Amino acid sequence: MDYQLNELQQMLQQSVEKYVERDYDFANRQQLAVTDLGYSEENWRQFAELGWLGVPFTEEQGGFGGGATELMVLFEAFGKALLLEPYLASVVLGGQLLARVGSAEQIERLLPAVIAGESKLALAHSEPQSRYHLSRVACSAAAQGDGFLLTGHKALVLNGQNADHLLVTARTSGDVDDPQGISLFLVPAEAAGVTVRGYRTVDSLQAAEVHLDGVELSADSVLGTVGEAHADIEWVIDQGIAALCAEALGCMESLQQATVEYLQTRKQFGVAIGQFQSLQHAAVDMFIALSQSRSMVYLAANRANADRDERRAALSAAKNFIGRAGRLIGQTAVQLHGGVGMSDELDVSHYFKRLTAINTWLGDDHHHLGQYSDSLLAK
Amino acid sequence: MQLEFSAEEEAFRLEVRDFIAANYPVEIRRRMEAGVAPGKSDFVTWQQILYQQGWIAPRWPVEYGGTGWSPVQCYIFEEEITAASTPRVMPFGLTMLGPVLMTFGSDEQKQQYLPAILDSTTWWCQGYSEPDAGSDLASLKTQAVLEGDHYRVNGSKIWTTYAHYADMMFCLVRTSSEERKQQGISFLLLDMDDPGVEVAPIITNNGLHVVNQVFLKDVRVPRENLVGEEGAGWTIAKYLLGHERTTIAGVAASRQQMRRLKEIATQELDGALPLWQSSRFRDRVAEVEIDLLALEQTNLRVLCDENAGRGPGPEASLLKVRGTEIQQQITELMAEAVGYYGLPYDKTVLTEGWGDQPPVGPDYAASLMPHYFDWRKSSIYGGSNEIQKNIIAKAVLGLG
């Protein structure tokens, strides 16, 4: 048993931590967040040059040959930086799904451009009534000649407005809750019938509603086997969960550090407020949640490629725990900062908002408690 | 990162499991599994079986009778003996006093006391808390005055677990009044058979007798029973408290209790269906199980640090806090699982089982509510959880 990163992982960690510390300051981030794009193309090009966009792909595919642990290292640093760039959407969700199920020809056509930062992807899966259930797909893909006709509404498509290609799930058979009959399509964002309504989310990231009104697709737009996408969607969502948990950990670490510093320096009643036991114990509760969150982030990365049932249960456990810990740490950090913790100017507000949004993305703590709880029945 | 046990460690686990299966007396196992409180002979019998195997003191240095196992092996061993519902190995001699004597004791003291700790022929109890010294332990008042070759000891110790079984007590006494209350405290070994020692039972909220108040009136303790220097008691006490923090979380015991909880919830009916089918109940169990998973992973991280020679720091206090909170939540869910049948109370059943009479309600129900009451102690003993948080605030976060 060993909880240490290997040498390559440590090098990656040093490189990303140095970058976010030196080149990704909060004031700059806040300016980027309100631009039309919502992040920096220049940063994205730099990520490509640093090789980060290829981290989870095999060397054969032009990648770094990493996996969930390497992504964990990146995302913990991204969390500290409150990173805006669409790494989760384009690389973790879109890129990894393409690399997993795409044909050699499809991968060759698109993945090198993703790794080079020239192409960006988005996964369009959730729908207004699906909440977090991965098998609830109402969007339909009717057979039309040799190809398909896509109709439906995809909700909260992360980075949907900035992607040149969408990976869209639609039903080719079965009822709305049936895991069978879900297919995955590669859809160019400019295809006729695709309408993208982009917006900002509460944490200053970008998402979109995607409407598909009779989008005509050829047969070679299908990624993987027709009707069999559900297991791969589950897998890639679990990769996303592991990454989000690590990002949340980075946010929590920053909040913990900021809060302890504040308690040591803010004076009331003639003393540093960290002298007061009720505030000390609240800060200790943050520390306890943070320490255990780190353990769960390691567990999530470690189980991200385990067999399906073990993987799903572990990732649900991690997402649930991180969701609760993030809420406790976010809320306590705001409370212990007092009035200043409410101000938009302070990064504390933005870590709090990002943690809140992370809980919602890919299933909140309540959803994953239910998933984990149901998994106990099978044991 | 490699978060699984190695093949060698799994083989070791099987060796331990096989040994327990072959050697754990079935009559003790039956009582323990029925939730009956173990008595002195149950503890001693099981400890002597482990002693015969050479496994009674895994963490002791080999030259003193330890096993030479790695911290991870020790952890696996604890998991297995706990999963098999064996009586808890009493910590007073083996995990508390033993290491203290090895570090601070004289050669004579080591020779005199360590062998009888190992073979469980001497039962030790711990004399720390006093009626007016709980969380503020250093304010203890029990006085030891040197008179020639003896100390004359006067005072009282409280919450003394199994003092009524004990042959000897290690205790903290005040040998002088100094400027700081942590100074002037000494560490003494006291014979419970000596004149002037009186043990008065304290019945706790489950109706059982486990803890006591010990009155010490003009007890004469030979000077050679002083451990370390006079006035070194606080240093020794801190050493003792800092020892073996990685088992403090009680993860193995909570895992075992969690298995029991699921069995009970599977047997209990809520209408036509087992309670376990109710997602309202199961979700609450699931949340505690996720918390336990997080604690276990944290415990293993601390353990791996220990394996690599980095001892657990004050952050180990979090293991105590979360460990006891989770234990308490499980006892609560267990009592709740049996519904109305948590309420019938019969003290004899708690110590002897149902015997020949048919149980009132399910046979597993009688001990659950008393156990829930009793386990409130876990967040109070061993340095209350609030004291643990003070330690983290000061030593880890630099507050206060």
CSV table of N, CA and C in Angstrom, one decimal, chain A residues 1-5 9 69 72 256 260 263-264 274-275 277 280-281 283-285 287-288 291-292 294-296 298-299 302-303 316-317 320-321 324 369-370 372-374 376-377 379, chain B residues 1-6 9 72 262 276-277 279 282-283 285-287 289-291 293-295 297-298 300-301 304-305 310 315 318 321-322 386 389-390 392-393 396-400:
chain,number,residue,atom,x,y,z
A,1,MET,N,0.8,-1.2,0.0
A,1,MET,CA,0.0,0.0,0.0
A,1,MET,C,0.9,1.2,0.0
A,2,ASP,N,0.5,2.2,-0.8
A,2,ASP,CA,1.4,3.3,-1.0
A,2,ASP,C,0.6,4.5,-1.6
A,3,TYR,N,0.6,5.6,-0.9
A,3,TYR,CA,-0.2,6.8,-1.3
A,3,TYR,C,0.7,7.9,-1.9
A,4,GLN,N,1.9,7.5,-2.3
A,4,GLN,CA,2.8,8.5,-2.9
A,4,GLN,C,2.6,8.6,-4.4
A,5,LEU,N,2.8,9.8,-5.0
A,5,LEU,CA,2.8,10.0,-6.4
A,5,LEU,C,4.1,9.5,-7.0
A,9,GLN,N,4.5,11.8,-12.0
A,9,GLN,CA,3.3,12.5,-11.5
A,9,GLN,C,3.8,13.7,-10.6
A,69,THR,N,-5.0,9.3,-12.1
A,69,THR,CA,-4.2,9.9,-11.1
A,69,THR,C,-3.5,11.2,-11.7
A,72,MET,N,-6.1,13.8,-11.7
A,72,MET,CA,-6.2,14.3,-10.3
A,72,MET,C,-5.2,15.4,-9.9
A,256,GLN,N,-9.5,26.7,3.2
A,256,GLN,CA,-8.9,26.4,4.5
A,256,GLN,C,-7.8,27.3,4.9
A,260,VAL,N,-7.8,30.2,7.9
A,260,VAL,CA,-6.9,30.1,9.0
A,260,VAL,C,-6.1,31.4,9.1
A,263,LEU,N,-8.3,34.1,10.5
A,263,LEU,CA,-8.5,34.0,12.0
A,263,LEU,C,-7.3,34.4,12.7
A,264,GLN,N,-6.1,34.3,12.1
A,264,GLN,CA,-4.9,34.7,12.8
A,264,GLN,C,-4.6,36.2,12.7
A,274,GLY,N,-9.0,34.1,16.1
A,274,GLY,CA,-8.6,32.7,16.2
A,274,GLY,C,-8.4,32.3,17.6
A,275,GLN,N,-8.4,33.3,18.6
A,275,GLN,CA,-8.3,33.0,20.0
A,275,GLN,C,-9.6,32.4,20.5
A,277,GLN,N,-12.7,29.9,21.0
A,277,GLN,CA,-12.8,28.5,20.8
A,277,GLN,C,-13.9,28.1,19.8
A,280,GLN,N,-12.3,28.4,16.5
A,280,GLN,CA,-11.3,27.4,16.4
A,280,GLN,C,-11.9,26.0,16.0
A,281,HIS,N,-13.0,25.7,16.7
A,281,HIS,CA,-13.6,24.4,16.4
A,281,HIS,C,-14.2,24.4,15.1
A,283,ALA,N,-13.0,26.0,12.5
A,283,ALA,CA,-11.9,25.8,11.6
A,283,ALA,C,-11.4,24.4,11.6
A,284,VAL,N,-11.4,23.7,12.8
A,284,VAL,CA,-11.0,22.3,12.9
A,284,VAL,C,-12.0,21.4,12.1
A,285,ASP,N,-13.3,21.7,12.2
A,285,ASP,CA,-14.2,20.9,11.4
A,285,ASP,C,-13.9,21.0,9.9
A,287,PHE,N,-10.9,21.5,8.7
A,287,PHE,CA,-9.7,20.7,8.5
A,287,PHE,C,-10.0,19.2,8.5
A,288,ILE,N,-10.9,18.8,9.3
A,288,ILE,CA,-11.2,17.4,9.4
A,288,ILE,C,-11.9,16.9,8.0
A,291,SER,N,-9.1,16.9,5.3
A,291,SER,CA,-8.2,15.8,5.3
A,291,SER,C,-8.8,14.5,4.7
A,292,GLN,N,-10.1,14.3,5.1
A,292,GLN,CA,-10.8,13.1,4.6
A,292,GLN,C,-11.2,13.3,3.1
A,294,ARG,N,-9.3,14.6,0.9
A,294,ARG,CA,-8.1,14.2,0.2
A,294,ARG,C,-8.1,12.6,0.0
A,295,SER,N,-8.4,11.9,1.1
A,295,SER,CA,-8.4,10.5,1.1
A,295,SER,C,-9.4,10.0,0.0
A,296,MET,N,-10.6,10.7,0.0
A,296,MET,CA,-11.6,10.2,-1.0
A,296,MET,C,-11.2,10.6,-2.4
A,298,TYR,N,-8.1,10.5,-3.6
A,298,TYR,CA,-7.2,9.4,-3.9
A,298,TYR,C,-8.0,8.1,-4.3
A,299,LEU,N,-9.0,7.9,-3.5
A,299,LEU,CA,-9.8,6.7,-3.7
A,299,LEU,C,-10.5,6.7,-5.0
A,302,ASN,N,-8.1,6.1,-7.8
A,302,ASN,CA,-7.7,4.7,-7.8
A,302,ASN,C,-8.8,3.8,-8.3
A,303,ARG,N,-10.0,4.1,-8.1
A,303,ARG,CA,-11.1,3.2,-8.5
A,303,ARG,C,-11.7,3.6,-9.8
A,316,SER,N,-19.5,7.2,-6.5
A,316,SER,CA,-20.7,7.8,-5.9
A,316,SER,C,-20.3,8.2,-4.4
A,317,ALA,N,-19.6,7.3,-3.8
A,317,ALA,CA,-19.2,7.6,-2.4
A,317,ALA,C,-18.4,8.8,-2.3
A,320,ASN,N,-20.4,12.0,-3.2
A,320,ASN,CA,-21.3,12.4,-2.1
A,320,ASN,C,-20.5,13.0,-1.0
A,321,PHE,N,-19.4,12.4,-0.6
A,321,PHE,CA,-18.6,12.9,0.5
A,321,PHE,C,-18.0,14.3,0.2
A,324,ARG,N,-20.7,17.0,0.3
A,324,ARG,CA,-21.0,17.4,1.7
A,324,ARG,C,-19.8,18.2,2.3
A,369,LEU,N,-25.8,9.7,-2.9
A,369,LEU,CA,-26.1,8.9,-1.7
A,369,LEU,C,-27.1,7.8,-2.1
A,370,GLY,N,-28.1,8.2,-2.9
A,370,GLY,CA,-29.1,7.2,-3.4
A,370,GLY,C,-28.4,6.1,-4.3
A,372,TYR,N,-25.3,5.1,-4.1
A,372,TYR,CA,-24.5,4.2,-3.2
A,372,TYR,C,-25.4,3.3,-2.4
A,373,SER,N,-26.4,3.9,-1.9
A,373,SER,CA,-27.4,3.2,-1.0
A,373,SER,C,-28.0,2.0,-1.8
A,374,ASP,N,-28.3,2.3,-3.1
A,374,ASP,CA,-28.9,1.2,-3.9
A,374,ASP,C,-27.9,0.1,-4.2
A,376,LEU,N,-25.8,-1.0,-2.2
A,376,LEU,CA,-25.7,-1.9,-1.0
A,376,LEU,C,-26.7,-3.0,-1.1
A,377,LEU,N,-27.7,-2.8,-1.8
A,377,LEU,CA,-28.7,-3.9,-1.9
A,377,LEU,C,-28.2,-5.1,-2.7
A,379,LYS,N,-25.2,-6.1,-2.7
A,379,LYS,CA,-24.1,-6.9,-2.0
A,379,LYS,C,-24.7,-8.0,-1.1
B,1,MET,N,0.7,5.4,-6.8
B,1,MET,CA,-0.2,5.1,-5.7
B,1,MET,C,-0.7,3.7,-5.8
B,2,GLN,N,-0.7,3.0,-4.8
B,2,GLN,CA,-1.2,1.6,-4.8
B,2,GLN,C,-2.0,1.4,-3.5
B,3,LEU,N,-3.4,1.5,-3.7
B,3,LEU,CA,-4.3,1.5,-2.6
B,3,LEU,C,-4.8,0.2,-2.1
B,4,GLU,N,-4.2,-0.9,-2.7
B,4,GLU,CA,-4.7,-2.2,-2.3
B,4,GLU,C,-3.6,-2.8,-1.4
B,5,PHE,N,-4.0,-3.8,-0.6
B,5,PHE,CA,-3.0,-4.6,0.2
B,5,PHE,C,-2.2,-5.5,-0.8
B,6,SER,N,-1.0,-5.7,-0.5
B,6,SER,CA,-0.2,-6.5,-1.3
B,6,SER,C,-0.6,-8.0,-1.2
B,9,GLU,N,0.5,-9.3,2.1
B,9,GLU,CA,-0.4,-8.8,3.2
B,9,GLU,C,-1.7,-9.6,3.2
B,72,VAL,N,1.1,-1.8,8.8
B,72,VAL,CA,0.0,-2.3,8.0
B,72,VAL,C,-0.4,-3.7,8.5
B,262,LYS,N,-26.5,-4.2,9.1
B,262,LYS,CA,-27.1,-4.7,7.9
B,262,LYS,C,-27.9,-6.0,8.1
B,276,TRP,N,-34.4,-3.2,5.4
B,276,TRP,CA,-33.2,-2.9,4.6
B,276,TRP,C,-33.7,-2.4,3.2
B,277,GLN,N,-34.9,-2.9,2.8
B,277,GLN,CA,-35.5,-2.4,1.5
B,277,GLN,C,-36.0,-1.0,1.5
B,279,SER,N,-35.6,2.7,1.4
B,279,SER,CA,-34.5,3.6,1.1
B,279,SER,C,-34.3,4.7,2.1
B,282,ARG,N,-32.1,3.0,4.6
B,282,ARG,CA,-30.9,2.5,4.0
B,282,ARG,C,-30.0,3.7,3.7
B,283,ASP,N,-30.6,4.8,3.2
B,283,ASP,CA,-29.8,6.0,2.8
B,283,ASP,C,-29.0,6.5,4.0
B,285,VAL,N,-27.9,4.7,6.6
B,285,VAL,CA,-26.8,3.8,6.8
B,285,VAL,C,-25.7,4.1,5.7
B,286,ALA,N,-26.2,4.3,4.5
B,286,ALA,CA,-25.2,4.5,3.4
B,286,ALA,C,-24.4,5.7,3.7
B,287,GLU,N,-25.0,6.8,4.2
B,287,GLU,CA,-24.2,8.0,4.5
B,287,GLU,C,-23.1,7.7,5.6
B,289,GLU,N,-21.8,4.8,6.1
B,289,GLU,CA,-20.8,3.9,5.5
B,289,GLU,C,-19.8,4.7,4.7
B,290,ILE,N,-20.3,5.7,4.0
B,290,ILE,CA,-19.4,6.6,3.2
B,290,ILE,C,-18.5,7.3,4.1
B,291,ASP,N,-19.0,7.8,5.2
B,291,ASP,CA,-18.1,8.5,6.2
B,291,ASP,C,-17.1,7.5,6.7
B,293,LEU,N,-15.9,5.0,5.1
B,293,LEU,CA,-14.9,4.8,4.0
B,293,LEU,C,-13.9,5.9,4.0
B,294,ALA,N,-14.4,7.1,4.2
B,294,ALA,CA,-13.4,8.3,4.2
B,294,ALA,C,-12.5,8.2,5.4
B,295,LEU,N,-13.0,7.8,6.5
B,295,LEU,CA,-12.2,7.7,7.7
B,295,LEU,C,-11.1,6.5,7.5
B,297,GLN,N,-9.9,5.4,4.7
B,297,GLN,CA,-8.8,5.8,3.8
B,297,GLN,C,-7.9,6.8,4.5
B,298,THR,N,-8.4,7.6,5.3
B,298,THR,CA,-7.5,8.6,6.0
B,298,THR,C,-6.7,7.8,7.0
B,300,LEU,N,-5.7,4.7,6.7
B,300,LEU,CA,-4.6,4.0,6.0
B,300,LEU,C,-3.5,5.0,5.5
B,301,ARG,N,-3.9,6.2,5.1
B,301,ARG,CA,-2.9,7.1,4.7
B,301,ARG,C,-1.9,7.4,5.9
B,304,CYS,N,0.3,4.4,6.3
B,304,CYS,CA,1.4,4.3,5.4
B,304,CYS,C,2.5,5.3,5.7
B,305,ASP,N,2.1,6.4,6.2
B,305,ASP,CA,3.2,7.4,6.7
B,305,ASP,C,4.0,6.7,7.8
B,310,ARG,N,7.2,7.9,9.2
B,310,ARG,CA,6.7,9.3,9.6
B,310,ARG,C,5.6,9.1,10.5
B,315,GLU,N,-2.5,15.5,14.0
B,315,GLU,CA,-3.7,15.4,13.1
B,315,GLU,C,-4.3,14.0,13.4
B,318,LEU,N,-7.9,13.8,14.6
B,318,LEU,CA,-9.1,13.7,13.8
B,318,LEU,C,-9.6,12.3,13.7
B,321,VAL,N,-11.8,11.8,16.7
B,321,VAL,CA,-13.0,12.5,16.7
B,321,VAL,C,-14.0,11.9,15.7
B,322,ARG,N,-13.6,11.7,14.5
B,322,ARG,CA,-14.5,11.1,13.5
B,322,ARG,C,-14.8,9.6,13.8
B,386,GLU,N,-13.8,17.5,22.2
B,386,GLU,CA,-13.6,19.0,22.2
B,386,GLU,C,-12.1,19.2,22.5
B,389,LYS,N,-10.2,18.7,19.4
B,389,LYS,CA,-10.3,19.8,18.5
B,389,LYS,C,-9.4,21.0,19.0
B,390,ASN,N,-9.3,21.1,20.3
B,390,ASN,CA,-8.3,22.1,20.8
B,390,ASN,C,-6.9,21.8,20.3
B,392,ILE,N,-5.9,20.0,17.7
B,392,ILE,CA,-5.8,20.3,16.2
B,392,ILE,C,-5.6,21.8,16.0
B,393,ALA,N,-6.5,22.6,16.7
B,393,ALA,CA,-6.5,24.0,16.5
B,393,ALA,C,-5.1,24.6,16.8
B,396,VAL,N,-2.0,22.0,14.8
B,396,VAL,CA,-2.0,21.9,13.3
B,396,VAL,C,-2.3,23.3,12.7
B,397,LEU,N,-3.3,24.0,13.2
B,397,LEU,CA,-3.7,25.2,12.5
B,397,LEU,C,-3.0,26.4,13.0
B,398,GLY,N,-2.4,26.3,14.2
B,398,GLY,CA,-1.7,27.5,14.7
B,398,GLY,C,-2.6,28.5,15.3
B,399,LEU,N,-3.8,28.1,15.8
B,399,LEU,CA,-4.7,29.0,16.4
B,399,LEU,C,-4.6,29.0,17.9
B,400,GLY,N,-4.8,30.1,18.5
B,400,GLY,CA,-4.9,30.1,20.0
B,400,GLY,C,-3.6,30.2,20.6
